Short mmCIF file of C-alpha atoms and ligand atoms in Angstrom, two decimals:
data_model
loop_
_atom_site.label_atom_id
_atom_site.label_comp_id
_atom_site.label_asym_id
_atom_site.label_seq_id
_atom_site.Cartn_x
_atom_site.Cartn_y
_atom_site.Cartn_z
CA MET P 978 106.87 74.88 143.82
CA LYS P 979 107.30 73.63 140.25
CA HIS P 980 110.85 73.29 139.05
CA VAL P 981 111.18 73.51 135.27
CA LEU P 982 114.10 73.13 132.84
CA PHE P 983 113.59 74.82 129.45
CA ALA P 984 115.65 73.44 126.56
CA ALA P 985 115.85 75.39 123.31
CA SER P 986 118.18 76.46 120.51
CA GLU P 987 117.72 80.22 120.93
CA CYS P 988 116.90 82.75 123.62
CA THR P 989 116.97 86.53 123.89
CA PRO P 990 119.04 88.44 124.85
CA PHE P 991 121.81 85.92 124.08
CA ILE P 992 120.99 84.72 120.57
CA LYS P 993 118.03 85.16 118.23
CA SER P 994 116.96 84.17 114.75
CA GLY P 995 113.18 84.37 115.21
CA GLY P 996 110.17 84.49 117.50
CA LEU P 997 111.27 81.33 119.35
CA ALA P 998 114.05 83.35 121.00
CA ASP P 999 111.56 85.91 122.30
CA VAL P 1000 109.42 83.20 123.85
CA ILE P 1001 112.37 81.47 125.54
CA GLY P 1002 113.60 84.87 126.70
CA SER P 1003 110.32 85.93 128.27
CA LEU P 1004 108.13 82.95 129.26
CA PRO P 1005 110.51 81.74 132.04
CA GLN P 1006 110.33 85.18 133.67
CA ALA P 1007 106.53 85.04 133.53
CA LEU P 1008 106.52 81.54 135.06
CA VAL P 1009 108.73 82.77 137.89
CA LYS P 1010 106.06 85.39 138.64
CA GLU P 1011 103.58 82.51 138.91
CA GLY P 1012 105.78 80.85 141.52
CA ALA P 1013 107.86 78.44 139.42
CA GLU P 1014 111.60 78.01 139.51
CA VAL P 1015 112.98 77.98 135.97
CA SER P 1016 116.33 77.23 134.33
CA VAL P 1017 117.10 77.39 130.61
CA ILE P 1018 119.68 75.30 128.74
CA LEU P 1019 121.12 76.53 125.42
CA PRO P 1020 124.08 75.90 123.10
CA LEU P 1021 127.06 78.21 123.56
CA TYR P 1022 127.28 79.65 120.03
CA LYS P 1023 130.19 81.73 118.76
CA GLU P 1024 128.11 84.89 119.01
CA ILE P 1025 127.57 84.24 122.72
CA ILE P 1026 131.26 83.39 123.29
CA HIS P 1027 132.08 86.85 121.98
CA SER P 1028 129.35 88.65 123.90
CA GLU P 1029 129.48 90.58 127.17
CA TYR P 1030 127.59 87.71 128.86
CA ARG P 1031 130.44 85.27 128.46
CA ARG P 1032 132.57 87.10 131.02
CA GLU P 1033 129.97 86.60 133.73
CA MET P 1034 129.55 82.87 133.23
CA GLU P 1035 131.00 80.31 135.59
CA GLU P 1036 131.90 76.73 134.87
CA VAL P 1037 129.73 74.19 136.68
CA MET P 1038 130.71 70.83 135.24
CA ILE P 1039 132.58 68.96 132.50
CA TYR P 1040 131.59 65.54 131.17
CA ASN P 1041 131.48 63.44 128.02
CA THR P 1042 128.32 63.08 126.00
CA PRO P 1043 127.72 59.93 123.95
CA VAL P 1044 126.51 60.51 120.39
CA GLY P 1045 126.32 56.98 119.01
CA TRP P 1046 129.93 55.76 118.81
CA ARG P 1047 131.29 59.24 119.59
CA ASN P 1048 132.14 60.56 123.01
CA GLN P 1049 132.00 64.34 122.92
CA TYR P 1050 133.44 66.89 125.30
CA THR P 1051 130.81 68.90 127.15
CA ARG P 1052 131.33 71.79 129.49
CA ILE P 1053 128.42 73.51 131.21
CA LEU P 1054 128.63 77.23 131.92
CA LYS P 1055 126.16 79.03 134.11
CA TYR P 1056 124.84 82.56 133.99
CA THR P 1057 122.43 83.82 136.56
CA ASP P 1058 119.94 86.51 136.02
CA ARG P 1059 118.05 87.72 139.09
CA LYS P 1060 115.31 85.16 138.55
CA VAL P 1061 116.30 82.63 135.93
CA THR P 1062 119.41 80.42 135.68
CA TYR P 1063 120.86 79.87 132.19
CA TYR P 1064 123.07 76.90 131.39
CA PHE P 1065 125.18 76.92 128.24
CA VAL P 1066 126.45 73.78 126.57
CA ASP P 1067 130.00 74.45 125.47
CA ASN P 1068 131.42 72.29 122.69
CA GLU P 1069 133.52 74.24 120.21
CA TYR P 1070 133.39 71.61 117.49
CA TYR P 1071 129.60 71.83 117.18
CA PHE P 1072 128.84 75.40 118.20
CA ASN P 1073 131.81 77.68 117.75
CA ARG P 1074 130.53 78.62 114.29
CA ASP P 1075 128.87 81.67 112.74
CA GLY P 1076 125.10 81.93 113.04
CA LEU P 1077 122.79 79.26 114.37
CA TYR P 1078 121.67 76.86 111.66
CA GLY P 1079 122.25 75.93 108.05
CA TYR P 1080 125.16 73.50 108.43
CA ILE P 1081 125.29 70.12 106.76
CA ASP P 1082 125.59 68.44 110.17
CA ASP P 1083 122.76 70.35 111.91
CA GLY P 1084 121.11 67.01 112.68
CA GLU P 1085 124.19 65.73 114.50
CA ARG P 1086 124.74 69.09 116.24
CA PHE P 1087 121.30 69.05 117.80
CA VAL P 1088 121.27 65.34 118.59
CA TYR P 1089 124.50 66.08 120.46
CA PHE P 1090 122.84 69.03 122.22
CA SER P 1091 119.86 66.83 123.12
CA ASN P 1092 122.09 64.09 124.52
CA ALA P 1093 124.08 66.68 126.46
CA ILE P 1094 120.84 67.93 128.07
CA ILE P 1095 119.89 64.45 129.27
CA GLU P 1096 123.44 63.81 130.58
CA PHE P 1097 123.22 67.15 132.37
CA MET P 1098 120.02 66.04 134.09
CA TYR P 1099 121.77 62.94 135.46
CA ARG P 1100 124.50 65.11 136.96
CA ILE P 1101 122.90 68.35 138.14
CA ASP P 1102 122.06 68.58 141.79
CA GLU P 1103 118.48 69.74 141.21
CA ASN P 1104 115.20 67.90 140.95
CA TYR P 1105 113.16 69.02 138.00
CA ASP P 1106 109.42 68.35 137.79
CA VAL P 1107 109.32 69.22 134.11
CA LEU P 1108 111.67 69.23 131.14
CA HIS P 1109 110.14 71.62 128.61
CA CYS P 1110 111.61 71.29 125.10
CA HIS P 1111 110.98 73.49 122.05
CA ASP P 1112 110.97 72.82 118.31
CA TRP P 1113 112.88 70.17 116.36
CA GLN P 1114 116.31 71.10 117.70
CA THR P 1115 115.40 69.65 121.10
CA GLY P 1116 113.04 66.98 119.75
CA ALA P 1117 115.65 64.27 120.34
CA ALA P 1118 115.91 65.37 123.99
CA VAL P 1119 112.20 64.63 124.38
CA ALA P 1120 112.64 61.14 122.96
CA ILE P 1121 115.87 60.29 124.77
CA GLY P 1122 114.53 61.79 128.02
CA SER P 1123 111.33 59.82 127.77
CA ILE P 1124 113.15 56.53 127.19
CA LYS P 1125 115.86 57.06 129.84
CA ARG P 1126 113.96 59.20 132.40
CA PRO P 1127 117.15 60.69 133.90
CA GLN P 1128 115.17 62.06 136.84
CA PRO P 1129 112.40 59.84 138.19
CA GLY P 1130 108.99 61.49 138.23
CA MET P 1131 110.01 64.22 135.79
CA LYS P 1132 107.49 64.90 133.00
CA ILE P 1133 108.31 66.11 129.51
CA VAL P 1134 106.45 68.90 127.72
CA TYR P 1135 107.11 69.61 124.06
CA THR P 1136 106.15 72.87 122.34
CA ILE P 1137 105.83 73.22 118.57
CA HIS P 1138 106.65 76.74 117.40
CA ASN P 1139 106.72 75.89 113.74
CA ILE P 1140 105.96 72.45 112.34
CA GLN P 1141 107.52 73.29 108.98
CA TYR P 1142 111.03 72.66 110.31
CA GLN P 1143 111.19 69.04 111.48
CA GLY P 1144 114.81 67.88 111.62
CA TRP P 1145 114.93 65.12 109.00
CA MET P 1146 117.87 62.72 108.89
CA GLU P 1147 118.89 59.61 107.01
CA PRO P 1148 117.63 56.41 108.69
CA SER P 1149 121.26 55.30 109.15
CA ALA P 1150 121.63 58.17 111.64
CA PHE P 1151 119.70 56.05 114.13
CA SER P 1152 122.57 53.64 114.75
CA ASP P 1153 125.17 56.32 114.03
CA MET P 1154 123.99 58.97 116.50
CA PHE P 1155 121.71 57.31 119.01
CA ASN P 1156 122.52 54.71 121.64
CA PHE P 1157 119.33 52.69 121.45
CA GLY P 1158 118.41 49.27 120.16
CA MET P 1159 116.23 48.79 117.08
CA GLU P 1160 113.11 48.37 119.23
CA HIS P 1161 113.11 52.17 119.52
CA PHE P 1162 113.57 52.88 115.81
CA ALA P 1163 109.85 53.22 115.04
CA GLY P 1164 109.45 56.07 117.53
CA PHE P 1165 112.00 58.14 115.59
CA GLU P 1166 111.08 57.10 112.07
CA TRP P 1167 108.71 58.86 109.71
CA GLN P 1168 108.22 58.00 106.06
CA GLY P 1169 111.44 56.04 105.87
CA MET P 1170 113.55 58.79 107.44
CA LEU P 1171 114.38 59.94 110.97
CA ASN P 1172 112.31 62.93 111.99
CA MET P 1173 113.10 64.73 115.26
CA MET P 1174 109.76 66.48 115.50
CA LYS P 1175 107.90 63.23 114.99
CA ALA P 1176 110.09 61.61 117.68
CA ALA P 1177 109.17 64.40 120.09
CA ILE P 1178 105.43 64.26 119.35
CA HIS P 1179 105.55 60.49 119.80
CA HIS P 1180 107.41 60.53 123.13
CA ALA P 1181 106.29 63.71 124.95
CA ASP P 1182 103.97 63.47 127.94
CA VAL P 1183 102.17 66.57 126.72
CA ILE P 1184 102.42 68.59 123.50
CA THR P 1185 101.61 72.25 123.14
CA THR P 1186 101.69 74.77 120.35
CA VAL P 1187 101.57 78.53 120.38
CA SER P 1188 97.94 79.36 119.59
CA GLU P 1189 94.60 77.61 119.78
CA THR P 1190 93.88 78.04 116.10
CA TYR P 1191 97.27 76.59 115.08
CA ALA P 1192 96.61 73.62 117.41
CA GLU P 1193 93.55 72.84 115.29
CA GLU P 1194 95.16 73.69 111.97
CA ILE P 1195 98.10 71.29 112.37
CA LEU P 1196 95.67 68.37 112.56
CA THR P 1197 94.89 69.00 108.89
CA PRO P 1198 97.11 68.05 105.92
CA PHE P 1199 97.93 71.56 104.69
CA PHE P 1200 99.20 72.88 108.04
CA GLY P 1201 100.36 69.56 109.46
CA GLU P 1202 103.25 69.30 106.98
CA GLY P 1203 102.91 65.51 106.87
CA LEU P 1204 102.75 65.06 110.65
CA GLU P 1205 98.97 65.50 110.98
CA THR P 1206 98.38 61.78 111.44
CA VAL P 1207 101.05 61.57 114.15
CA LEU P 1208 99.40 64.50 115.91
CA GLU P 1209 95.98 62.95 115.45
CA TYR P 1210 96.78 60.01 117.72
CA ARG P 1211 98.10 62.45 120.35
CA ARG P 1212 95.29 64.98 119.94
CA HIS P 1213 94.03 64.56 123.51
CA ASP P 1214 97.48 65.56 124.76
CA LEU P 1215 97.75 68.55 122.40
CA HIS P 1216 97.06 72.05 123.75
CA GLY P 1217 97.14 75.49 122.15
CA ILE P 1218 98.48 78.25 124.40
CA ILE P 1219 98.94 81.68 122.87
CA ASN P 1220 102.31 83.40 123.30
CA GLY P 1221 102.48 86.61 125.25
CA LEU P 1222 104.59 89.67 124.63
CA ASP P 1223 107.33 90.85 126.96
CA MET P 1224 105.73 94.16 127.94
CA THR P 1225 108.91 95.51 129.53
CA GLU P 1226 111.06 94.71 126.54
CA TYR P 1227 108.56 96.15 124.07
CA ASN P 1228 107.38 99.43 125.52
CA PRO P 1229 107.13 102.57 123.39
CA LEU P 1230 107.38 104.68 126.54
CA ARG P 1231 110.82 103.30 127.42
CA ASP P 1232 112.22 102.28 124.05
CA ASP P 1233 115.67 103.82 123.52
CA ALA P 1234 115.49 103.10 119.80
CA LEU P 1235 112.72 105.65 119.24
CA ASP P 1236 113.26 109.30 118.42
CA TYR P 1237 110.19 110.21 120.47
CA ARG P 1238 108.78 107.96 123.18
CA TYR P 1239 105.06 107.77 123.79
CA ARG P 1240 102.32 105.89 125.55
CA SER P 1241 99.01 107.09 124.17
CA SER P 1242 99.85 110.29 122.35
CA CYS P 1243 99.23 110.00 118.63
CA LYS P 1244 100.89 113.38 118.18
CA THR P 1245 104.15 112.01 119.51
CA LYS P 1246 103.78 108.88 117.43
CA LEU P 1247 103.40 111.13 114.38
CA LYS P 1248 106.66 112.88 115.23
CA ASN P 1249 108.37 109.51 114.91
CA LYS P 1250 106.78 109.05 111.51
CA MET P 1251 107.94 112.43 110.26
CA ALA P 1252 111.44 111.85 111.62
CA LEU P 1253 111.59 108.55 109.75
CA GLN P 1254 110.16 110.06 106.56
CA SER P 1255 112.87 112.65 106.57
CA ALA P 1256 115.63 110.18 107.50
CA LEU P 1257 114.62 107.83 104.67
CA GLY P 1258 114.07 110.51 102.04
CA LEU P 1259 110.32 109.92 101.86
CA GLU P 1260 107.92 112.80 101.39
CA VAL P 1261 107.56 114.44 104.81
CA ASP P 1262 103.84 114.75 105.41
CA GLU P 1263 102.02 113.52 108.48
CA ALA P 1264 98.81 112.98 106.52
CA ILE P 1265 100.20 110.23 104.28
CA PRO P 1266 99.56 106.81 105.84
CA MET P 1267 102.72 104.78 106.32
CA TYR P 1268 102.63 100.98 105.99
CA GLY P 1269 105.37 98.93 107.65
CA ILE P 1270 106.67 95.44 106.95
CA VAL P 1271 109.22 93.81 109.27
CA THR P 1272 109.71 90.13 108.56
CA ARG P 1273 111.85 87.26 107.46
CA LEU P 1274 111.38 87.29 103.68
CA VAL P 1275 110.04 83.74 103.33
CA SER P 1276 106.83 82.46 101.78
CA GLN P 1277 105.35 81.61 105.23
CA LYS P 1278 104.95 85.33 105.80
CA GLY P 1279 102.60 85.82 102.85
CA LEU P 1280 105.15 87.55 100.63
CA ASP P 1281 103.54 86.08 97.52
CA LEU P 1282 100.39 88.06 98.21
CA ILE P 1283 102.36 91.23 98.81
CA THR P 1284 104.44 90.93 95.65
CA HIS P 1285 101.27 90.36 93.65
CA VAL P 1286 99.42 93.55 94.55
CA MET P 1287 101.78 96.03 96.19
CA HIS P 1288 102.48 97.86 92.91
CA GLU P 1289 98.80 98.48 92.53
CA PHE P 1290 98.36 99.67 96.08
CA LEU P 1291 101.28 102.06 95.68
CA MET P 1292 99.32 103.99 93.04
CA GLU P 1293 97.53 105.52 96.00
CA ASP P 1294 98.93 108.21 98.25
CA VAL P 1295 100.65 105.89 100.73
CA GLN P 1296 104.17 105.08 101.90
CA LEU P 1297 105.80 101.72 102.46
CA VAL P 1298 108.80 100.95 104.69
CA VAL P 1299 110.29 97.45 104.60
CA LEU P 1300 112.91 95.68 106.72
CA GLY P 1301 113.86 92.05 106.32
CA SER P 1302 116.05 89.47 104.67
CA GLY P 1303 115.52 86.00 103.31
CA ASP P 1304 114.74 84.52 99.92
CA GLN P 1305 116.41 86.16 96.95
CA GLN P 1306 113.22 86.65 94.92
CA TYR P 1307 111.58 88.70 97.68
CA GLU P 1308 114.73 90.66 98.41
CA ASP P 1309 114.92 91.55 94.70
CA TYR P 1310 111.26 92.50 94.62
CA PHE P 1311 111.62 95.02 97.43
CA ARG P 1312 114.84 96.40 95.97
CA SER P 1313 113.01 97.07 92.73
CA LEU P 1314 110.04 98.70 94.49
CA PHE P 1315 112.50 100.93 96.31
CA GLN P 1316 113.99 102.02 92.97
CA ASN P 1317 110.70 102.43 91.18
CA PHE P 1318 108.85 104.43 93.82
CA PRO P 1319 111.31 107.05 95.02
CA GLY P 1320 109.98 109.13 97.91
CA LYS P 1321 107.24 106.56 98.57
CA VAL P 1322 109.00 103.31 99.32
CA HIS P 1323 112.06 102.49 101.37
CA ALA P 1324 113.42 98.96 101.73
CA THR P 1325 116.33 97.74 103.82
CA ILE P 1326 117.50 94.20 103.15
CA GLY P 1327 118.95 92.96 106.43
CA PHE P 1328 117.94 93.16 110.04
CA SER P 1329 118.46 95.59 112.88
CA GLU P 1330 116.50 95.40 116.11
CA SER P 1331 116.59 99.14 116.76
CA TYR P 1332 115.55 100.00 113.21
CA ALA P 1333 112.71 97.45 113.45
CA ARG P 1334 111.42 99.28 116.51
CA LYS P 1335 111.55 102.60 114.69
CA ILE P 1336 109.37 101.13 111.95
CA TYR P 1337 106.88 99.71 114.44
CA ALA P 1338 106.64 103.11 116.14
CA SER P 1339 106.48 105.23 112.99
CA SER P 1340 104.06 103.27 110.80
CA ASP P 1341 100.31 103.73 110.89
CA PHE P 1342 99.70 100.18 109.66
CA PHE P 1343 101.64 96.92 109.86
CA ILE P 1344 101.20 94.34 107.08
CA MET P 1345 101.41 90.62 107.99
CA PRO P 1346 99.35 88.44 105.61
CA SER P 1347 100.95 85.09 106.56
CA LEU P 1348 100.23 81.87 104.72
CA PHE P 1349 100.44 80.22 108.13
CA GLU P 1350 101.45 81.69 111.47
CA PRO P 1351 101.77 79.52 114.59
CA CYS P 1352 101.54 82.61 116.79
CA GLY P 1353 103.32 85.61 115.33
CA LEU P 1354 105.06 88.35 117.24
CA GLY P 1355 104.95 91.24 114.75
CA GLN P 1356 101.23 91.87 115.16
CA LEU P 1357 101.61 91.94 118.96
CA ILE P 1358 104.48 94.42 118.83
CA ALA P 1359 102.52 96.52 116.32
CA ILE P 1360 99.50 96.71 118.63
CA ARG P 1361 101.76 97.58 121.57
CA TYR P 1362 103.19 100.45 119.48
CA LEU P 1363 99.67 101.53 118.41
CA THR P 1364 100.24 100.54 114.80
CA VAL P 1365 97.17 98.91 113.26
CA PRO P 1366 97.91 95.35 112.05
CA ILE P 1367 96.57 94.06 108.72
CA VAL P 1368 96.67 90.26 108.89
CA ARG P 1369 95.33 87.09 107.37
CA GLU P 1370 93.07 85.03 109.62
CA THR P 1371 95.35 82.11 110.38
CA GLY P 1372 96.95 80.68 113.54
CA GLY P 1373 97.87 83.21 116.18
CA LEU P 1374 96.98 86.12 113.89
CA LYS P 1375 93.37 85.01 114.02
CA ASP P 1376 93.51 84.61 117.80
CA THR P 1377 94.98 88.04 118.53
CA VAL P 1378 93.72 90.51 115.92
CA VAL P 1379 90.04 91.41 116.17
CA PRO P 1380 88.81 92.85 112.84
CA TYR P 1381 87.57 96.42 113.09
CA ASN P 1382 83.85 96.91 112.78
CA GLU P 1383 83.06 100.46 111.72
CA PHE P 1384 79.46 100.24 112.95
CA ASN P 1385 80.12 99.42 116.59
CA HIS P 1386 83.79 100.52 116.73
CA VAL P 1387 84.98 97.15 118.04
CA GLY P 1388 88.31 95.68 116.91
CA ASN P 1389 92.03 96.40 116.91
CA GLY P 1390 93.08 95.68 113.34
CA PHE P 1391 92.09 94.53 109.86
CA SER P 1392 91.97 90.99 108.60
CA PHE P 1393 90.93 88.87 105.65
CA GLU P 1394 90.30 85.20 105.28
CA LYS P 1395 91.42 83.67 102.00
CA TYR P 1396 94.99 83.38 100.80
CA ASN P 1397 94.18 85.66 97.92
CA ALA P 1398 96.16 88.75 96.93
CA HIS P 1399 93.09 90.79 96.11
CA GLU P 1400 91.64 90.18 99.55
CA LEU P 1401 94.85 91.68 100.90
CA LEU P 1402 94.55 94.59 98.48
CA ASP P 1403 90.96 95.19 99.60
CA ALA P 1404 92.00 95.12 103.26
CA MET P 1405 94.80 97.62 102.60
CA ARG P 1406 92.45 99.89 100.66
CA TYR P 1407 89.87 99.65 103.40
CA SER P 1408 92.47 100.59 106.01
CA ARG P 1409 93.40 103.55 103.84
CA SER P 1410 89.81 104.79 103.76
CA ILE P 1411 89.38 104.29 107.50
CA TYR P 1412 92.54 106.34 107.96
CA GLN P 1413 90.75 109.41 106.59
CA ASP P 1414 88.26 109.34 109.44
CA LYS P 1415 89.58 110.52 112.78
CA ALA P 1416 86.76 108.94 114.81
CA HIS P 1417 87.59 105.50 113.42
CA MET P 1418 91.31 105.91 113.97
CA ASP P 1419 90.68 107.07 117.54
CA ALA P 1420 88.55 104.00 118.16
CA LEU P 1421 91.25 101.72 116.75
CA ILE P 1422 93.94 103.35 118.89
CA HIS P 1423 91.72 103.08 121.93
CA ASN P 1424 91.05 99.40 121.27
CA MET P 1425 94.75 98.65 120.75
CA MET P 1426 95.52 100.29 124.08
CA GLN P 1427 92.92 98.09 125.77
CA SER P 1428 94.31 94.88 124.25
CA ASP P 1429 96.23 92.78 126.76
CA TYR P 1430 98.82 90.45 125.28
CA SER P 1431 101.03 90.13 128.33
CA TRP P 1432 102.21 86.67 129.42
CA ALA P 1433 100.18 86.48 132.64
CA LYS P 1434 97.22 84.42 131.40
CA SER P 1435 99.29 82.05 129.28
CA ALA P 1436 101.85 81.54 132.05
CA GLU P 1437 98.96 80.46 134.28
CA ARG P 1438 97.89 77.95 131.65
CA TYR P 1439 101.41 76.47 131.46
CA MET P 1440 101.46 76.23 135.25
CA SER P 1441 98.27 74.22 135.36
CA LEU P 1442 99.57 72.00 132.57
CA TYR P 1443 102.80 71.37 134.52
C1 LIG M 475 107.87 80.60 115.17
C2 LIG M 475 106.54 80.86 114.47
C3 LIG M 475 105.87 82.13 114.99
C4 LIG M 475 105.83 82.11 116.51
C5 LIG M 475 107.23 81.86 117.08
C6 LIG M 475 107.26 81.79 118.59
O1 LIG M 475 108.81 81.55 114.77
O2 LIG M 475 106.72 80.96 113.06
O3 LIG M 475 104.55 82.24 114.50
O4 LIG M 475 105.35 83.37 116.98
O5 LIG M 475 107.75 80.64 116.58
O6 LIG M 475 106.39 80.80 119.11
#
């Protein structure tokens, strides 16, 4: 039986800022079904300290973690779910703060976390076959673990969820925060700085990323964000494995957030749409197609295409419902659309999980024209809620959405290739014309129902990699 320790900076249901949390919250469960034994180690953030979970945690050990010249208090708390054990690294100085990231000392916070993970592996009475780290926040754990090998025979897997965030630090941080001699400097250095993602790519036994297309894309300069040459010399150890969706968590038949639950009934889905139209003050009419956008408002998500052509698209008889927060310029754009198209557009700047689910369930179409998308979760949720995705053919979007072909009725969404606003506009207009034809919509719904994005296949691939 494989024994795996996951290390990451977020995990549902405890703490989430993006899709990483969903993966860390659901992949371990899927691996357990494949016969693995899995634990997860996470920071104990303020939000978790104040959550219901905190009361059910027990203390398992206390030790000091070296961070360069510092010696930092570390307490490990344990929370057991039926199948997966969660360990929380408790250090109030680094983690008893609001939110997850965005602090001036984020580099030091996650180097500390990484060191604490390796110290934990020396002390815990378990033999792990694999340490599986995710994204830059645990990149240092890959490097430190590979140099020190706290458990003999243990291999280290590193998964890139988004290569845009790399964990850059001043070169002086090497002697300040790490306890290695200069012979190891080169493994951490990139372009005159320290780079935690580079350190992880350099040291990992195996590297994965979250779709096959993204695994190819990051070998090129545009997608590689400066690390394409580092990846190039590891390309034989680089694998693309598509993320799955937690089918229990996202299930329109059991989703408490919905006004009307459904499995295959479009009639019931329409009731959700009309309920939302009336709640938001949009024109209540089941025949008007509703387009949904749920996203972080950052340029990665293709917002520049949307802001370029959405006015034009809104001249047609359509409705748009938006939920998200992020960069000021996009927040302002959606606020102004909301004001200028009363009864047609509704925008909420912020985030609410239950409201997001209402939008997925109520919309006819889901717009996600990302500039790049390692995997993407929105399109998978949309398909699960029988909402037709409109995506750009990049990364995981390309690997999961099959463009609809009106001649043979194959496909579960709409897509376009170039990062060009008018290609998006054409795709939206095409979806609008398809919407008028019941036979096409029935075929799309049927094909979405047949699409299987559960974790089973990908969990098997991780198992064989381990
Ligand atoms: C990041 C990526 C997203 C991916 C998620 C989980 O958030 O941007 O595409 O789905 O990680 O792997």
